Amino acid sequence: MALPPAPFPAARFRRMRSSAALRGLMRETTLTVDDLIWPVFVMEGEDTATPIPSMPDVARLTVDRVVQAAGEAASLGIPAICLFPYIEPSLKTPGCELAWDPGNLSNRATRAIKAAVPEIAVMTDVALDPYNANGHDGIVRDGVIVNDETVEALVRMALAQADAGADILGPSDMMDGRIGAMRSALEAAGHENVTILSYAAKYASAFYGPFRDAVGASGALKGDKKTYQMDPGNTDEALRLIARDLAEGADMVMVKPGLPYLDICRRVKDRFGVPTYAYQVSGEYAMIRGAADNGWVDGDKVMMESLIAFKRAGCDGILTYFAPAAARALRAGG
Ligand code: PBG
């Protein structure tokens, strides 16, 4: 804890704010391009970008365009890109078999990026929802999302992604026991250096709305995800989940969504001192851009202020759709 300040006028806090030089000297937290992970949406086809109406300036990209985007990200210094596939509705099945097909869209995109832009880390999403006929992150039997059978499917999916060259696996499914199962399967398969960034404290949130449009899961989803994602009222549970996932072999942990859950980020960092990330999710992006595009707030300034908030709350990095814009702003001295 900071000591109590000397009484006025011995302490005048405005002295240290009186010039940009002094403000810079005193700044405790900074954002750098190294803190950014850029989530992108991939679709089939060639040389096409399909805009996502609820996410201005975000589009689904064909694999060739994603490779281009990865190249641009790398040249801006962004360390990692995170792939989310848009799967045609006719290819979604109740068994989600496409999820672990070595030649599926996500795995082809990973291979193409690693071949063309080897220096950028590729993160993949380990969850069944894009492939699932009913939009859930788990396999559904008689209306129940079954845990253990889903974990088996996730392990197959994770291995296929590691084989394709993924550097970071991001299990975003919230099943129990999947980190340990994935970690031992990766070790057994010789993928001992593939990292796991566990979506450990992921809340059942309405802030995911635009994302579900982007990956085409909104139409498919029946019901909600409250039996596996967390209740927004909970915080101790987040710590227990994080302790569990670390013990099972996660290298990094995530809190999701971001800004509404910064208290969780801070508790996690203070308690565990491990690489901690937050996901500034689609709805957060949409809110900022919606207000900015209406002229109600200064978009660039609010973007940078929202990103520094994650760092201040203890995060080591942020998954954000703003990654390229933020990298450009940092480069320009913002
Ligand atoms: C699903 C998944 C979701 C997001 C990432 N992975 C949505 C959900 O849980 O329904 C949300 C990301 C965002 O909103 O930007 N596995």
PDB file of N, CA and C in Angstrom, residues 87-100 127-147 149-154 156-157 220-222 228:
ATOM      1  N   ILE A  87     -18.070 -21.815 -40.268  1.00  0.00           N
ATOM      2  CA  ILE A  87     -18.374 -23.088 -40.927  1.00  0.00           C
ATOM      3  C   ILE A  87     -19.766 -23.011 -41.560  1.00  0.00           C
ATOM      4  N   GLU A  88     -19.849 -23.423 -42.825  1.00  0.00           N
ATOM      5  CA  GLU A  88     -21.133 -23.429 -43.532  1.00  0.00           C
ATOM      6  C   GLU A  88     -22.155 -24.235 -42.725  1.00  0.00           C
ATOM      7  N   PRO A  89     -23.391 -23.723 -42.593  1.00  0.00           N
ATOM      8  CA  PRO A  89     -24.404 -24.443 -41.810  1.00  0.00           C
ATOM      9  C   PRO A  89     -24.581 -25.898 -42.245  1.00  0.00           C
ATOM     10  N   SER A  90     -24.454 -26.179 -43.537  1.00  0.00           N
ATOM     11  CA  SER A  90     -24.688 -27.557 -44.011  1.00  0.00           C
ATOM     12  C   SER A  90     -23.590 -28.520 -43.534  1.00  0.00           C
ATOM     13  N   LEU A  91     -22.455 -28.009 -43.072  1.00  0.00           N
ATOM     14  CA  LEU A  91     -21.360 -28.881 -42.612  1.00  0.00           C
ATOM     15  C   LEU A  91     -21.393 -29.128 -41.103  1.00  0.00           C
ATOM     16  N   LYS A  92     -22.316 -28.464 -40.410  1.00  0.00           N
ATOM     17  CA  LYS A  92     -22.408 -28.649 -38.950  1.00  0.00           C
ATOM     18  C   LYS A  92     -23.167 -29.937 -38.669  1.00  0.00           C
ATOM     19  N   THR A  93     -22.649 -30.741 -37.726  1.00  0.00           N
ATOM     20  CA  THR A  93     -23.299 -32.018 -37.401  1.00  0.00           C
ATOM     21  C   THR A  93     -23.436 -32.144 -35.882  1.00  0.00           C
ATOM     22  N   PRO A  94     -24.317 -33.020 -35.418  1.00  0.00           N
ATOM     23  CA  PRO A  94     -24.427 -33.220 -33.960  1.00  0.00           C
ATOM     24  C   PRO A  94     -23.161 -33.837 -33.373  1.00  0.00           C
ATOM     25  N   GLY A  95     -22.387 -34.593 -34.158  1.00  0.00           N
ATOM     26  CA  GLY A  95     -21.157 -35.213 -33.649  1.00  0.00           C
ATOM     27  C   GLY A  95     -19.929 -34.335 -33.811  1.00  0.00           C
ATOM     28  N   CYS A  96     -20.052 -33.230 -34.538  1.00  0.00           N
ATOM     29  CA  CYS A  96     -18.974 -32.229 -34.704  1.00  0.00           C
ATOM     30  C   CYS A  96     -17.698 -32.814 -35.325  1.00  0.00           C
ATOM     31  N   GLU A  97     -17.833 -33.833 -36.166  1.00  0.00           N
ATOM     32  CA  GLU A  97     -16.646 -34.551 -36.674  1.00  0.00           C
ATOM     33  C   GLU A  97     -15.650 -33.657 -37.397  1.00  0.00           C
ATOM     34  N   LEU A  98     -16.151 -32.625 -38.059  1.00  0.00           N
ATOM     35  CA  LEU A  98     -15.243 -31.750 -38.819  1.00  0.00           C
ATOM     36  C   LEU A  98     -14.220 -31.052 -37.913  1.00  0.00           C
ATOM     37  N   ALA A  99     -14.543 -30.979 -36.629  1.00  0.00           N
ATOM     38  CA  ALA A  99     -13.680 -30.245 -35.691  1.00  0.00           C
ATOM     39  C   ALA A  99     -12.271 -30.828 -35.628  1.00  0.00           C
ATOM     40  N   TRP A 100     -12.129 -32.127 -35.820  1.00  0.00           N
ATOM     41  CA  TRP A 100     -10.790 -32.729 -35.731  1.00  0.00           C
ATOM     42  C   TRP A 100     -10.305 -33.257 -37.087  1.00  0.00           C
ATOM     43  N   ALA A 127     -12.967 -25.609 -29.368  1.00  0.00           N
ATOM     44  CA  ALA A 127     -14.356 -25.640 -28.924  1.00  0.00           C
ATOM     45  C   ALA A 127     -15.187 -26.132 -30.098  1.00  0.00           C
ATOM     46  N   LEU A 128     -16.282 -26.792 -29.791  1.00  0.00           N
ATOM     47  CA  LEU A 128     -17.040 -27.444 -30.856  1.00  0.00           C
ATOM     48  C   LEU A 128     -18.092 -26.549 -31.498  1.00  0.00           C
ATOM     49  N   ASP A 129     -18.363 -25.390 -30.931  1.00  0.00           N
ATOM     50  CA  ASP A 129     -19.540 -24.635 -31.385  1.00  0.00           C
ATOM     51  C   ASP A 129     -19.592 -24.307 -32.879  1.00  0.00           C
ATOM     52  N   PRO A 130     -18.479 -23.995 -33.547  1.00  0.00           N
ATOM     53  CA  PRO A 130     -18.640 -23.685 -34.980  1.00  0.00           C
ATOM     54  C   PRO A 130     -19.089 -24.903 -35.796  1.00  0.00           C
ATOM     55  N   TYR A 131     -18.821 -26.105 -35.267  1.00  0.00           N
ATOM     56  CA  TYR A 131     -19.068 -27.341 -36.008  1.00  0.00           C
ATOM     57  C   TYR A 131     -20.350 -28.044 -35.579  1.00  0.00           C
ATOM     58  N   ASN A 132     -20.957 -27.513 -34.513  1.00  0.00           N
ATOM     59  CA  ASN A 132     -22.051 -28.213 -33.861  1.00  0.00           C
ATOM     60  C   ASN A 132     -23.398 -27.779 -34.435  1.00  0.00           C
ATOM     61  N   ALA A 133     -24.197 -28.765 -34.840  1.00  0.00           N
ATOM     62  CA  ALA A 133     -25.507 -28.470 -35.430  1.00  0.00           C
ATOM     63  C   ALA A 133     -26.384 -27.685 -34.457  1.00  0.00           C
ATOM     64  N   ASN A 134     -26.134 -27.805 -33.134  1.00  0.00           N
ATOM     65  CA  ASN A 134     -26.978 -27.075 -32.181  1.00  0.00           C
ATOM     66  C   ASN A 134     -26.239 -25.905 -31.530  1.00  0.00           C
ATOM     67  N   GLY A 135     -25.075 -25.568 -32.049  1.00  0.00           N
ATOM     68  CA  GLY A 135     -24.405 -24.330 -31.632  1.00  0.00           C
ATOM     69  C   GLY A 135     -23.716 -24.379 -30.282  1.00  0.00           C
ATOM     70  N   HIS A 136     -23.786 -25.498 -29.579  1.00  0.00           N
ATOM     71  CA  HIS A 136     -23.149 -25.558 -28.253  1.00  0.00           C
ATOM     72  C   HIS A 136     -21.663 -25.916 -28.356  1.00  0.00           C
ATOM     73  N   ASP A 137     -20.941 -25.630 -27.265  1.00  0.00           N
ATOM     74  CA  ASP A 137     -19.514 -25.951 -27.208  1.00  0.00           C
ATOM     75  C   ASP A 137     -19.272 -27.411 -26.848  1.00  0.00           C
ATOM     76  N   GLY A 138     -20.331 -28.126 -26.557  1.00  0.00           N
ATOM     77  CA  GLY A 138     -20.201 -29.534 -26.200  1.00  0.00           C
ATOM     78  C   GLY A 138     -21.194 -30.376 -26.986  1.00  0.00           C
ATOM     79  N   ILE A 139     -20.945 -31.672 -26.957  1.00  0.00           N
ATOM     80  CA  ILE A 139     -21.850 -32.611 -27.628  1.00  0.00           C
ATOM     81  C   ILE A 139     -23.129 -32.722 -26.798  1.00  0.00           C
ATOM     82  N   VAL A 140     -24.268 -32.704 -27.483  1.00  0.00           N
ATOM     83  CA  VAL A 140     -25.559 -32.690 -26.793  1.00  0.00           C
ATOM     84  C   VAL A 140     -26.224 -34.055 -26.937  1.00  0.00           C
ATOM     85  N   ARG A 141     -26.589 -34.636 -25.787  1.00  0.00           N
ATOM     86  CA  ARG A 141     -27.347 -35.902 -25.792  1.00  0.00           C
ATOM     87  C   ARG A 141     -28.604 -35.697 -24.970  1.00  0.00           C
ATOM     88  N   ASP A 142     -29.753 -35.914 -25.579  1.00  0.00           N
ATOM     89  CA  ASP A 142     -31.041 -35.723 -24.899  1.00  0.00           C
ATOM     90  C   ASP A 142     -31.105 -34.370 -24.201  1.00  0.00           C
ATOM     91  N   GLY A 143     -30.649 -33.347 -24.884  1.00  0.00           N
ATOM     92  CA  GLY A 143     -30.761 -31.997 -24.345  1.00  0.00           C
ATOM     93  C   GLY A 143     -29.698 -31.647 -23.315  1.00  0.00           C
ATOM     94  N   VAL A 144     -28.785 -32.592 -23.007  1.00  0.00           N
ATOM     95  CA  VAL A 144     -27.739 -32.332 -22.007  1.00  0.00           C
ATOM     96  C   VAL A 144     -26.397 -32.193 -22.718  1.00  0.00           C
ATOM     97  N   ILE A 145     -25.607 -31.183 -22.321  1.00  0.00           N
ATOM     98  CA  ILE A 145     -24.257 -31.038 -22.877  1.00  0.00           C
ATOM     99  C   ILE A 145     -23.368 -31.985 -22.088  1.00  0.00           C
ATOM    100  N   VAL A 146     -22.928 -33.064 -22.731  1.00  0.00           N
ATOM    101  CA  VAL A 146     -22.212 -34.122 -22.004  1.00  0.00           C
ATOM    102  C   VAL A 146     -20.732 -33.767 -21.898  1.00  0.00           C
ATOM    103  N   ASN A 147     -20.230 -33.817 -20.697  1.00  0.00           N
ATOM    104  CA  ASN A 147     -18.869 -33.333 -20.424  1.00  0.00           C
ATOM    105  C   ASN A 147     -17.767 -34.253 -20.976  1.00  0.00           C
ATOM    106  N   GLU A 149     -17.573 -36.953 -22.893  1.00  0.00           N
ATOM    107  CA  GLU A 149     -17.506 -37.260 -24.324  1.00  0.00           C
ATOM    108  C   GLU A 149     -17.012 -36.021 -25.093  1.00  0.00           C
ATOM    109  N   THR A 150     -17.406 -34.859 -24.631  1.00  0.00           N
ATOM    110  CA  THR A 150     -16.921 -33.623 -25.260  1.00  0.00           C
ATOM    111  C   THR A 150     -15.418 -33.491 -25.072  1.00  0.00           C
ATOM    112  N   VAL A 151     -14.935 -33.825 -23.875  1.00  0.00           N
ATOM    113  CA  VAL A 151     -13.487 -33.717 -23.633  1.00  0.00           C
ATOM    114  C   VAL A 151     -12.723 -34.613 -24.613  1.00  0.00           C
ATOM    115  N   GLU A 152     -13.241 -35.821 -24.863  1.00  0.00           N
ATOM    116  CA  GLU A 152     -12.568 -36.708 -25.840  1.00  0.00           C
ATOM    117  C   GLU A 152     -12.516 -36.045 -27.211  1.00  0.00           C
ATOM    118  N   ALA A 153     -13.608 -35.418 -27.604  1.00  0.00           N
ATOM    119  CA  ALA A 153     -13.648 -34.744 -28.910  1.00  0.00           C
ATOM    120  C   ALA A 153     -12.667 -33.572 -28.923  1.00  0.00           C
ATOM    121  N   LEU A 154     -12.594 -32.842 -27.822  1.00  0.00           N
ATOM    122  CA  LEU A 154     -11.692 -31.674 -27.752  1.00  0.00           C
ATOM    123  C   LEU A 154     -10.235 -32.105 -27.843  1.00  0.00           C
ATOM    124  N   ARG A 156      -9.107 -34.720 -29.508  1.00  0.00           N
ATOM    125  CA  ARG A 156      -8.846 -35.000 -30.933  1.00  0.00           C
ATOM    126  C   ARG A 156      -8.635 -33.701 -31.694  1.00  0.00           C
ATOM    127  N   MET A 157      -9.479 -32.738 -31.376  1.00  0.00           N
ATOM    128  CA  MET A 157      -9.407 -31.441 -32.061  1.00  0.00           C
ATOM    129  C   MET A 157      -8.076 -30.741 -31.761  1.00  0.00           C
ATOM    130  N   ALA A 220     -27.752 -21.350 -35.022  1.00  0.00           N
ATOM    131  CA  ALA A 220     -27.756 -22.748 -34.605  1.00  0.00           C
ATOM    132  C   ALA A 220     -28.019 -22.910 -33.111  1.00  0.00           C
ATOM    133  N   LEU A 221     -27.615 -21.926 -32.287  1.00  0.00           N
ATOM    134  CA  LEU A 221     -27.633 -22.120 -30.834  1.00  0.00           C
ATOM    135  C   LEU A 221     -29.041 -22.276 -30.272  1.00  0.00           C
ATOM    136  N   LYS A 222     -29.241 -23.416 -29.602  1.00  0.00           N
ATOM    137  CA  LYS A 222     -30.519 -23.642 -28.930  1.00  0.00           C
ATOM    138  C   LYS A 222     -30.287 -23.473 -27.434  1.00  0.00           C
ATOM    139  N   TYR A 228     -22.394 -24.495 -18.552  1.00  0.00           N
ATOM    140  CA  TYR A 228     -20.929 -24.669 -18.587  1.00  0.00           C
ATOM    141  C   TYR A 228     -20.163 -23.366 -18.429  1.00  0.00           C
TER     142      TYR A 228
END
